[in-house]
Coordinates of C-alpha atoms and ligand atoms in Angstrom, one line a residue:
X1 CA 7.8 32.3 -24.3
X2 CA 11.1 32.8 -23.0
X3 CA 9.8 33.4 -19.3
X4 CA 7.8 30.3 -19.7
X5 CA 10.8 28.4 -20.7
X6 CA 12.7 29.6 -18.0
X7 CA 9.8 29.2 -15.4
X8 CA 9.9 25.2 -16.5
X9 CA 13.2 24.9 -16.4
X10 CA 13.6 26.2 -13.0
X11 CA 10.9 23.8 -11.9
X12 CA 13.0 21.5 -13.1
X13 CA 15.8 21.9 -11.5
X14 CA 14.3 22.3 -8.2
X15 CA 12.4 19.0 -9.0
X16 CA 15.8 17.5 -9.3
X17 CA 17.5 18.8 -6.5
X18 CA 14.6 17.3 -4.7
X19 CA 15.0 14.3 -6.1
X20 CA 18.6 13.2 -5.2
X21 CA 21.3 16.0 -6.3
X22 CA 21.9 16.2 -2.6
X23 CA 21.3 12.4 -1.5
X24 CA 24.4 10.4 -3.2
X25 CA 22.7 6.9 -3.2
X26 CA 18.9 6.7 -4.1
X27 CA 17.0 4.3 -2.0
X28 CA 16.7 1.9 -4.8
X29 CA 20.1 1.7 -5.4
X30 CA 21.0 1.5 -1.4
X31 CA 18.4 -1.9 -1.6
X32 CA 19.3 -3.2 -4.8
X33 CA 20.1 -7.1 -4.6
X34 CA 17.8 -7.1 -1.1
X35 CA 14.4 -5.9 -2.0
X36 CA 12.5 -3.7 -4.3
X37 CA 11.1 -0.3 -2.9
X38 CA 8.1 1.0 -4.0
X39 CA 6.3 4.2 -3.2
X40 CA 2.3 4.6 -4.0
X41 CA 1.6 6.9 -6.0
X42 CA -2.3 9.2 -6.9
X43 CA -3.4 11.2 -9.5
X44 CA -1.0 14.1 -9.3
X45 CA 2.0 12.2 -9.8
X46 CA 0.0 9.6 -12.4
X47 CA -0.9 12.9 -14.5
X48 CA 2.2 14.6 -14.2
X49 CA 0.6 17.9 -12.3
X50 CA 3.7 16.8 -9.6
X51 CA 6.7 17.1 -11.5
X52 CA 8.8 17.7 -7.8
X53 CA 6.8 14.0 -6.8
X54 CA 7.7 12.2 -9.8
X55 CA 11.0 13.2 -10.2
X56 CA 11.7 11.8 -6.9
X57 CA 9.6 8.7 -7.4
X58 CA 11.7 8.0 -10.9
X59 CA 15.1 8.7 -8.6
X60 CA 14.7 6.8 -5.7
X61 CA 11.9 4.3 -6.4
X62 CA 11.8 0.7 -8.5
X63 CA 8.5 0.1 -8.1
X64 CA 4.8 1.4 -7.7
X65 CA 1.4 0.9 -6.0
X66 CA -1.6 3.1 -6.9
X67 CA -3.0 4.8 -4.0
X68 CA -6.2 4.5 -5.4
X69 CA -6.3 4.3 -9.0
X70 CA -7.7 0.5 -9.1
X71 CA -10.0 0.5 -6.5
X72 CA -13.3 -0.4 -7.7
X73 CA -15.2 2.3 -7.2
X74 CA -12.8 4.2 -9.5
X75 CA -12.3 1.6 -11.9
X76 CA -15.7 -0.1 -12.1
X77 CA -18.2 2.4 -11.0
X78 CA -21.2 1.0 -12.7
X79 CA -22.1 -2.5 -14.4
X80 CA -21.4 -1.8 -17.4
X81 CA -18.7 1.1 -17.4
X82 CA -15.4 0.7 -16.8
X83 CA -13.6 3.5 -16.6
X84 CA -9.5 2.9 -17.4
X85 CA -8.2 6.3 -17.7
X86 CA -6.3 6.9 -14.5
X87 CA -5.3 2.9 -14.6
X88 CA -4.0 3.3 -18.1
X89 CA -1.9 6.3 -17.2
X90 CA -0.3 4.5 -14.0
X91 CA 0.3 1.3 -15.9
X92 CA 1.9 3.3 -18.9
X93 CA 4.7 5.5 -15.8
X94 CA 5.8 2.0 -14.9
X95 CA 6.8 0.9 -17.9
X96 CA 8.1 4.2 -18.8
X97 CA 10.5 4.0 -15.7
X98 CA 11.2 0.3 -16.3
X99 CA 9.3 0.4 -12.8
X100 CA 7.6 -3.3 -10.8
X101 CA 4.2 -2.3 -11.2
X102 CA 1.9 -2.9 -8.4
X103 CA -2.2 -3.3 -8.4
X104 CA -4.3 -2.6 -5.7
X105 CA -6.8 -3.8 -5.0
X106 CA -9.5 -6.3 -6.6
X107 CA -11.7 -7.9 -3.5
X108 CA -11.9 -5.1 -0.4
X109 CA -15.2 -3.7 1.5
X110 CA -14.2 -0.5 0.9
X111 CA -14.5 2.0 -2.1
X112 CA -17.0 -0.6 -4.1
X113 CA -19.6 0.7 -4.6
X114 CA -23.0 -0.8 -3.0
X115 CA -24.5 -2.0 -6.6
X116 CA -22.2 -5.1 -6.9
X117 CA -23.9 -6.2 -3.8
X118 CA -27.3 -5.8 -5.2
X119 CA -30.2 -6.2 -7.1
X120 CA -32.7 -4.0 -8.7
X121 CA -34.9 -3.9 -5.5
X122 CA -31.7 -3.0 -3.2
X123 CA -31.4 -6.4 -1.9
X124 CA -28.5 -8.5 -1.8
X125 CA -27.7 -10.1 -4.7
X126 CA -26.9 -14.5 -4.8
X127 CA -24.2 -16.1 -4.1
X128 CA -24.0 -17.1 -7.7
X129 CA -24.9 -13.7 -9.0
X130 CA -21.9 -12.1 -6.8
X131 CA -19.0 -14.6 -7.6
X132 CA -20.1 -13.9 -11.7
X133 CA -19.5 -10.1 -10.9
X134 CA -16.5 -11.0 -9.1
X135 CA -15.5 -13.2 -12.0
X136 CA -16.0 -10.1 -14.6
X137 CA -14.0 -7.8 -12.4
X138 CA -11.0 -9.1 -11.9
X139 CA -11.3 -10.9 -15.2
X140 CA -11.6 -7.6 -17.2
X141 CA -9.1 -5.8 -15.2
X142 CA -6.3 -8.7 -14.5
X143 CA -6.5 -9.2 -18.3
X144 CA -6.4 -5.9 -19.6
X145 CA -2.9 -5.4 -18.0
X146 CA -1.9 -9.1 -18.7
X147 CA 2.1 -8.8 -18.1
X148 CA 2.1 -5.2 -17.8
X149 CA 1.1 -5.4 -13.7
X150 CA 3.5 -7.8 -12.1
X151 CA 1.5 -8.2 -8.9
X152 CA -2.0 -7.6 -7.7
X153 CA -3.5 -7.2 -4.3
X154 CA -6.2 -9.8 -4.6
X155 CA -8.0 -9.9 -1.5
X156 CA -7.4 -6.7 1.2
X157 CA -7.9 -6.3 4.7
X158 CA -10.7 -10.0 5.1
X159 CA -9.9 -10.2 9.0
X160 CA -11.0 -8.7 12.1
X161 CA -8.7 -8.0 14.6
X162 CA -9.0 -11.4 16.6
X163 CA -8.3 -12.8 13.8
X164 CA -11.6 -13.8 12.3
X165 CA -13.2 -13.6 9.1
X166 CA -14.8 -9.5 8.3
X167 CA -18.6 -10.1 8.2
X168 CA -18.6 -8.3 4.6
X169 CA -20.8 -8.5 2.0
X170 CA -18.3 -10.8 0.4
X171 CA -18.4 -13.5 3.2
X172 CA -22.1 -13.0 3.7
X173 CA -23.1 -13.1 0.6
X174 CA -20.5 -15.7 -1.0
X175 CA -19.0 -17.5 2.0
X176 CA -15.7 -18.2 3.1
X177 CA -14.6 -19.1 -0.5
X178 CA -15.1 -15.9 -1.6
X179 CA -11.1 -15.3 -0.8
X180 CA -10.5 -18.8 -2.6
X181 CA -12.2 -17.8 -5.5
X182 CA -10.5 -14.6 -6.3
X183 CA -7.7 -15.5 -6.3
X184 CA -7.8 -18.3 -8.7
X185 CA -10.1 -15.6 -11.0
X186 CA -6.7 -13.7 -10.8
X187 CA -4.9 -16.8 -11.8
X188 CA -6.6 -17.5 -14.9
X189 CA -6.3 -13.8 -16.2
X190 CA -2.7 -13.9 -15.7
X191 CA -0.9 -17.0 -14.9
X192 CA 2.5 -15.4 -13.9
X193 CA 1.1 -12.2 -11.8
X194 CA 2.2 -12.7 -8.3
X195 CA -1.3 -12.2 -6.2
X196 CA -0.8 -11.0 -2.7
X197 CA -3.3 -11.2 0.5
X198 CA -3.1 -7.8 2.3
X199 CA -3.9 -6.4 5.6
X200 CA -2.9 -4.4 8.4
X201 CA -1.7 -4.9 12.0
X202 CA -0.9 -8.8 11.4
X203 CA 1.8 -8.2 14.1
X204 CA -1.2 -8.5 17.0
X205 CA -1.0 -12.0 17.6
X206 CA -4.5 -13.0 17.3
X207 CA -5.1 -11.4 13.9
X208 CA -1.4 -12.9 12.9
X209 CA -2.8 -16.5 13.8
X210 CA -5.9 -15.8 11.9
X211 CA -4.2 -14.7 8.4
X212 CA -1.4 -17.9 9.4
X213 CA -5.0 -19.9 9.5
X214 CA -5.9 -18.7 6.4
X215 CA -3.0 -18.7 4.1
X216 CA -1.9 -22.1 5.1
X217 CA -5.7 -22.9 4.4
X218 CA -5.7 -21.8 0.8
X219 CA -1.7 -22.9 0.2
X220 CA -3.3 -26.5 1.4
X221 CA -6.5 -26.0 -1.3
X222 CA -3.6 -25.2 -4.0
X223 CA -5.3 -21.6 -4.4
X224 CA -2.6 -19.8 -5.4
X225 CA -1.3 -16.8 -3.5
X226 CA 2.1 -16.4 -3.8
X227 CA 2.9 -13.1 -1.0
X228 CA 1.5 -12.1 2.1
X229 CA 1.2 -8.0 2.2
X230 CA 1.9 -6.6 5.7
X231 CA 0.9 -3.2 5.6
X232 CA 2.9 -1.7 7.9
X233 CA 1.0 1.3 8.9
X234 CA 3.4 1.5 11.9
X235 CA 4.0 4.2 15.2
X236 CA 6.8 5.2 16.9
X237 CA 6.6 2.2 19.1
X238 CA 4.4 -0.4 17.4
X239 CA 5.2 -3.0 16.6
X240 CA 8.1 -4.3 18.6
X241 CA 10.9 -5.5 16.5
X242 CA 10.9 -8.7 18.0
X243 CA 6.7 -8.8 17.0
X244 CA 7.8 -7.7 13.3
X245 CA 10.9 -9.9 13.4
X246 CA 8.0 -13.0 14.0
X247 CA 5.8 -12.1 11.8
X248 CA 8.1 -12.1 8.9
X249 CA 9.3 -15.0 9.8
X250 CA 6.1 -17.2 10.2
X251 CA 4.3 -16.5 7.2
X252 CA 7.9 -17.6 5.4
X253 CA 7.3 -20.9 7.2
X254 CA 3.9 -21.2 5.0
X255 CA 6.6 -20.6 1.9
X256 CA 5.1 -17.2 0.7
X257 CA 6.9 -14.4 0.3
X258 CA 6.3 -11.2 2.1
X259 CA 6.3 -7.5 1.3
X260 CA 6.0 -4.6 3.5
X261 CA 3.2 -3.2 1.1
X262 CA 2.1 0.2 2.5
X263 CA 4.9 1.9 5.2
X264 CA 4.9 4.8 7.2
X265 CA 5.5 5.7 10.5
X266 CA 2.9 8.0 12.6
X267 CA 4.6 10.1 14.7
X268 CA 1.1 11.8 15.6
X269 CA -0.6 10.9 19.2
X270 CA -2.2 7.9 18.5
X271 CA -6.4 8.7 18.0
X272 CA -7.0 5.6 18.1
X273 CA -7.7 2.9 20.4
X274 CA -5.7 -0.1 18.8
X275 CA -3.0 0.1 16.4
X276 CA -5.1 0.2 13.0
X277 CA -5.7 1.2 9.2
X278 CA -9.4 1.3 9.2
X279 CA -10.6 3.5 7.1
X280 CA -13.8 4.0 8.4
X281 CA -12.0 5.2 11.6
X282 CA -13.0 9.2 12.4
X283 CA -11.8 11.2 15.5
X284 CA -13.0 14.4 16.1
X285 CA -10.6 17.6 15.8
X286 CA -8.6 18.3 18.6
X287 CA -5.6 20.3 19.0
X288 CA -3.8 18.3 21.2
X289 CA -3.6 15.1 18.7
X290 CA -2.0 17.9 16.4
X291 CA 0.9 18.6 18.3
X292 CA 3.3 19.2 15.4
X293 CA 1.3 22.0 13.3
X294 CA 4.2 23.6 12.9
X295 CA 7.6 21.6 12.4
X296 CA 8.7 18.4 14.1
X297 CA 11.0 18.9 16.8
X298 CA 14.4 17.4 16.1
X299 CA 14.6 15.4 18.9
X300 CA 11.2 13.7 17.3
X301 CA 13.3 13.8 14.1
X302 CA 15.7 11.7 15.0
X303 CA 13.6 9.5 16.9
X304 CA 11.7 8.2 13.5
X305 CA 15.0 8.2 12.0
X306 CA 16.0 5.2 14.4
X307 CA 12.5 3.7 14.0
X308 CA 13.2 3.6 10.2
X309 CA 16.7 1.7 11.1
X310 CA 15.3 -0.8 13.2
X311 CA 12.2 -1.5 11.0
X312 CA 15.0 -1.7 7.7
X313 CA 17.5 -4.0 10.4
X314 CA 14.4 -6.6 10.5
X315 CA 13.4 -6.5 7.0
X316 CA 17.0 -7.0 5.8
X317 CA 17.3 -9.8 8.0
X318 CA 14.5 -11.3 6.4
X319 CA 15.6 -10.5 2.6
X320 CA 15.5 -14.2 1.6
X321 CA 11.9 -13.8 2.1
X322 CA 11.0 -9.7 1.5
X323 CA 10.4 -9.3 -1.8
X324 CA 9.4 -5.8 -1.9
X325 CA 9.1 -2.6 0.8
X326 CA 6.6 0.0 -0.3
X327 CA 5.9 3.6 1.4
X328 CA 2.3 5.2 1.6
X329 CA 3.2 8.1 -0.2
X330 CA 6.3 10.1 -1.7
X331 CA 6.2 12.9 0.9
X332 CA 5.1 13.8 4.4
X333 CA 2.3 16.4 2.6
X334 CA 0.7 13.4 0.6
X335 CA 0.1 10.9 3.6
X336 CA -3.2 10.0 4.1
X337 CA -2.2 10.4 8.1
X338 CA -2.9 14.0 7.0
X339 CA -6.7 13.2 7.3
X340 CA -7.0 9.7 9.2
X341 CA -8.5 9.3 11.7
X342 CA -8.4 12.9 12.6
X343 CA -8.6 15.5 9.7
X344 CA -6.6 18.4 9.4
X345 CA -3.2 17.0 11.3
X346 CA 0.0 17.4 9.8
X347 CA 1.5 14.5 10.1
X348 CA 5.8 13.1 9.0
X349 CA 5.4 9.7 8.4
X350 CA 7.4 8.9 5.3
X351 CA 11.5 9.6 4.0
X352 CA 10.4 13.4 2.3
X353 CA 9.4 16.2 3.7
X354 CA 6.7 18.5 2.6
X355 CA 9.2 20.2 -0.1
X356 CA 10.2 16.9 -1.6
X357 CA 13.9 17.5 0.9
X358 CA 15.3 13.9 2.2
X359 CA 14.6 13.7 5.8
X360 CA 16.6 11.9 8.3
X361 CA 15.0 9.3 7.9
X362 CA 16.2 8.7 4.1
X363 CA 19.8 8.7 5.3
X364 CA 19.1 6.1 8.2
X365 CA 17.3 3.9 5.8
X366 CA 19.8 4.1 3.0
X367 CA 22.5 3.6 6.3
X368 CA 20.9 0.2 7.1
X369 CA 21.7 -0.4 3.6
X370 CA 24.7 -0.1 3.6
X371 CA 25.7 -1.6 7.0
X372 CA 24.5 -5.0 5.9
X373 CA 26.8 -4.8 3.0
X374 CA 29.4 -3.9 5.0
X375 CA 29.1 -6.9 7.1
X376 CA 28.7 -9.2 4.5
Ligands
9MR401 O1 -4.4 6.2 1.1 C1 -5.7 5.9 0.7 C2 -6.6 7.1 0.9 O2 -6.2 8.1 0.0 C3 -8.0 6.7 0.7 O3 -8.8 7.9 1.0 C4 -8.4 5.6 1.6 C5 -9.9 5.3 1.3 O4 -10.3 4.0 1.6 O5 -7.6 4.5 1.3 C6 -6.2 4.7 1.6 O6 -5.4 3.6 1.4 C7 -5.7 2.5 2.2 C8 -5.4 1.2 1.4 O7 -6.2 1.3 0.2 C9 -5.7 0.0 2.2 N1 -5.0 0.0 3.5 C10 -5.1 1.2 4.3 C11 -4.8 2.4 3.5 C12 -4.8 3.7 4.3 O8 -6.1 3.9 4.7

């Protein structure tokens, strides 16, 4: 008994040291009166099994995302089962941390599973018969957490990189509206939820001009979407400030806000041929796009460290119109840049390392901070 006690509270205490004993000023704190910053969170820190994760997630963090936890296929897997233990959980840390509680995501092509696209025979399903399961999704889920999520991710990654509409079973099947729609489904289950569009690489111009299109579309129709999510799955050199700087600043010409809704920063030899978050994406093994196995090298270090300060320079700039900053992850061992596209890497994209320790990074961030307020 005694052991165990002491076995917990040692646990504890490392948790805590983790968590800020040796970082003064916690993220949240360093960004307080600019922007929330959020972290996504999954099923180990949800459930508690990461008590080093959550305890820095409840020290440095405001806000939350699930990683996964309200993605249809884990929410909705079949028609008539709905399955809200995971959802219920992340919902119920939020409020226990007084945390802005995120949703993602309702409308995606990914993780939903094929049946909502069909019918009994496997063949696509109306247009009518897809916007009612539409309808009962985000009707069912939206409502359940009625004032309890602040903001949802309504529609997620719609555009192709030049900028036009993803040929999904959504825009076959529905038609353009299908975007339209969901939204104002997600308006009628909770009236004061902000509802965010969401995508990747909306720094490349053409797929920038393409969301622009769109939102300024739907603000004109009166649908109402109220933030634009740039992802910000980000390298070492993309994008440019000055491409990041634009972006922010023309979708605040449309008069939505924006949030920086899933960051990191790859410092991994790009596998890819354009800068992108596709999931489908898979590159085969290969030690040389795993260059780090075995510690970043300090001079790389430092290197992300700067990144971070520029990146934090443009979105302070812009913190009239950035709402909210959110990191993929709590530590480098829980990026998904672990397995994409290229399994196996070990990759240091986010502010902890793979003990939960403050990296750099956290003090340049938390630096930018402070060197606004300092100027003010
Ligand atoms: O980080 C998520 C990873 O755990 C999942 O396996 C993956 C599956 O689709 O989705 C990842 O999150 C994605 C997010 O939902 C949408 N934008 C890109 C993110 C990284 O792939």
């Amino acid at each position: 008994m005694l052991n165990r006690r002491f076995i917990a509270v040692t646990a504890l205490l490392a948790a805590s040291m983790a968590a800020g004993a040796q970082t003064r000023t916690s993220l949240k704190e360093a960004y307080r009166g600019n922007f929330l910053i959020g972290a996504a969170i999954g099923t180990p820190q949800i459930t508690g099994q990461d008590s080093r994760g959550d305890a820095i997630v409840e020290a440095q963090f405001d806000a939350i995302s699930p990683e996964n936890a309200l993605k249809w296929e884990r929410i909705h897997p079949k028609p008539d089962t709905y399955d809200f233990t995971l959802a219920d959980r992340y919902v119920a840390f939020g409020e226990k941390h007084h945390m802005f509680t995120v949703a993602h995501c309702l409308v995606w092509h990914n993780q939903v599973p094929d049946w909502v696209f069909r019918d009994d025979k496997g063949n696509f399903v109306d247009r009518v018969t897809l916007l009612k399961r539409m309808h009962d999704h985000i009707s069912t889920i939206v409502g359940r957490y009625k004032g309890r999520i602040q903001s949802w991710d309504v529609v997620n990654e719609a555009l192709n990189e030049d900028g036009t509409l993803r040929q999904s079973p959504w825009l076959k099947i529905i038609g353009e509206d299908y975007i339209a729609k969901a939204f104002q489904y997600a308006h009628q289950a909770d009236p004061q939820a902000q509802l965010t569009y969401n995508d990747y690489s909306l720094e490349i111009e053409a797929k920038r001009k393409g969301a622009l299109a769109l939102i300024a579309k739907l603000k004109a129709q009166g649908v109402p979407v109220t933030s634009v999510g740039l992802q910000g799955h980000n390298s070492l050199t993309w994008p440019s400030v000055e491409d990041q700087d634009a972006t922010i600043s023309a979708f605040a010409k449309l008069g939505v806000k924006v949030v920086i809704s899933e960051l990191d920063i790859d410092v991994l030899p790009r596998a890819a041929q354009h800068p992108s978050a596709e999931v489908s994406l898979k590159v085969l093994e290969d030690p040389k796009l795993n260059p780090y196995a075995d510690g970043l090298p300090p001079s790389v270090q430092q290197e992300l460290a700067q990144r971070y300060a520029d990146l934090f320079g443009v979105y302070l700039k812009h913190r009239d119109v950035v709402t909210r900053v959110t990191f993929w992850g709590v530590t480098d061992g829980d990026s998904w840049l672990n397995d994409w596209p290229v399994k196996g890497r070990t990759s240091y994209p986010l502010l902890f390392d793979r003990s939960g320790q403050p990296k750099p990074a956290f003090q340049a961030v938390t630096r930018a901070a402070a060197d606004v307020k300092t100027m003010n």
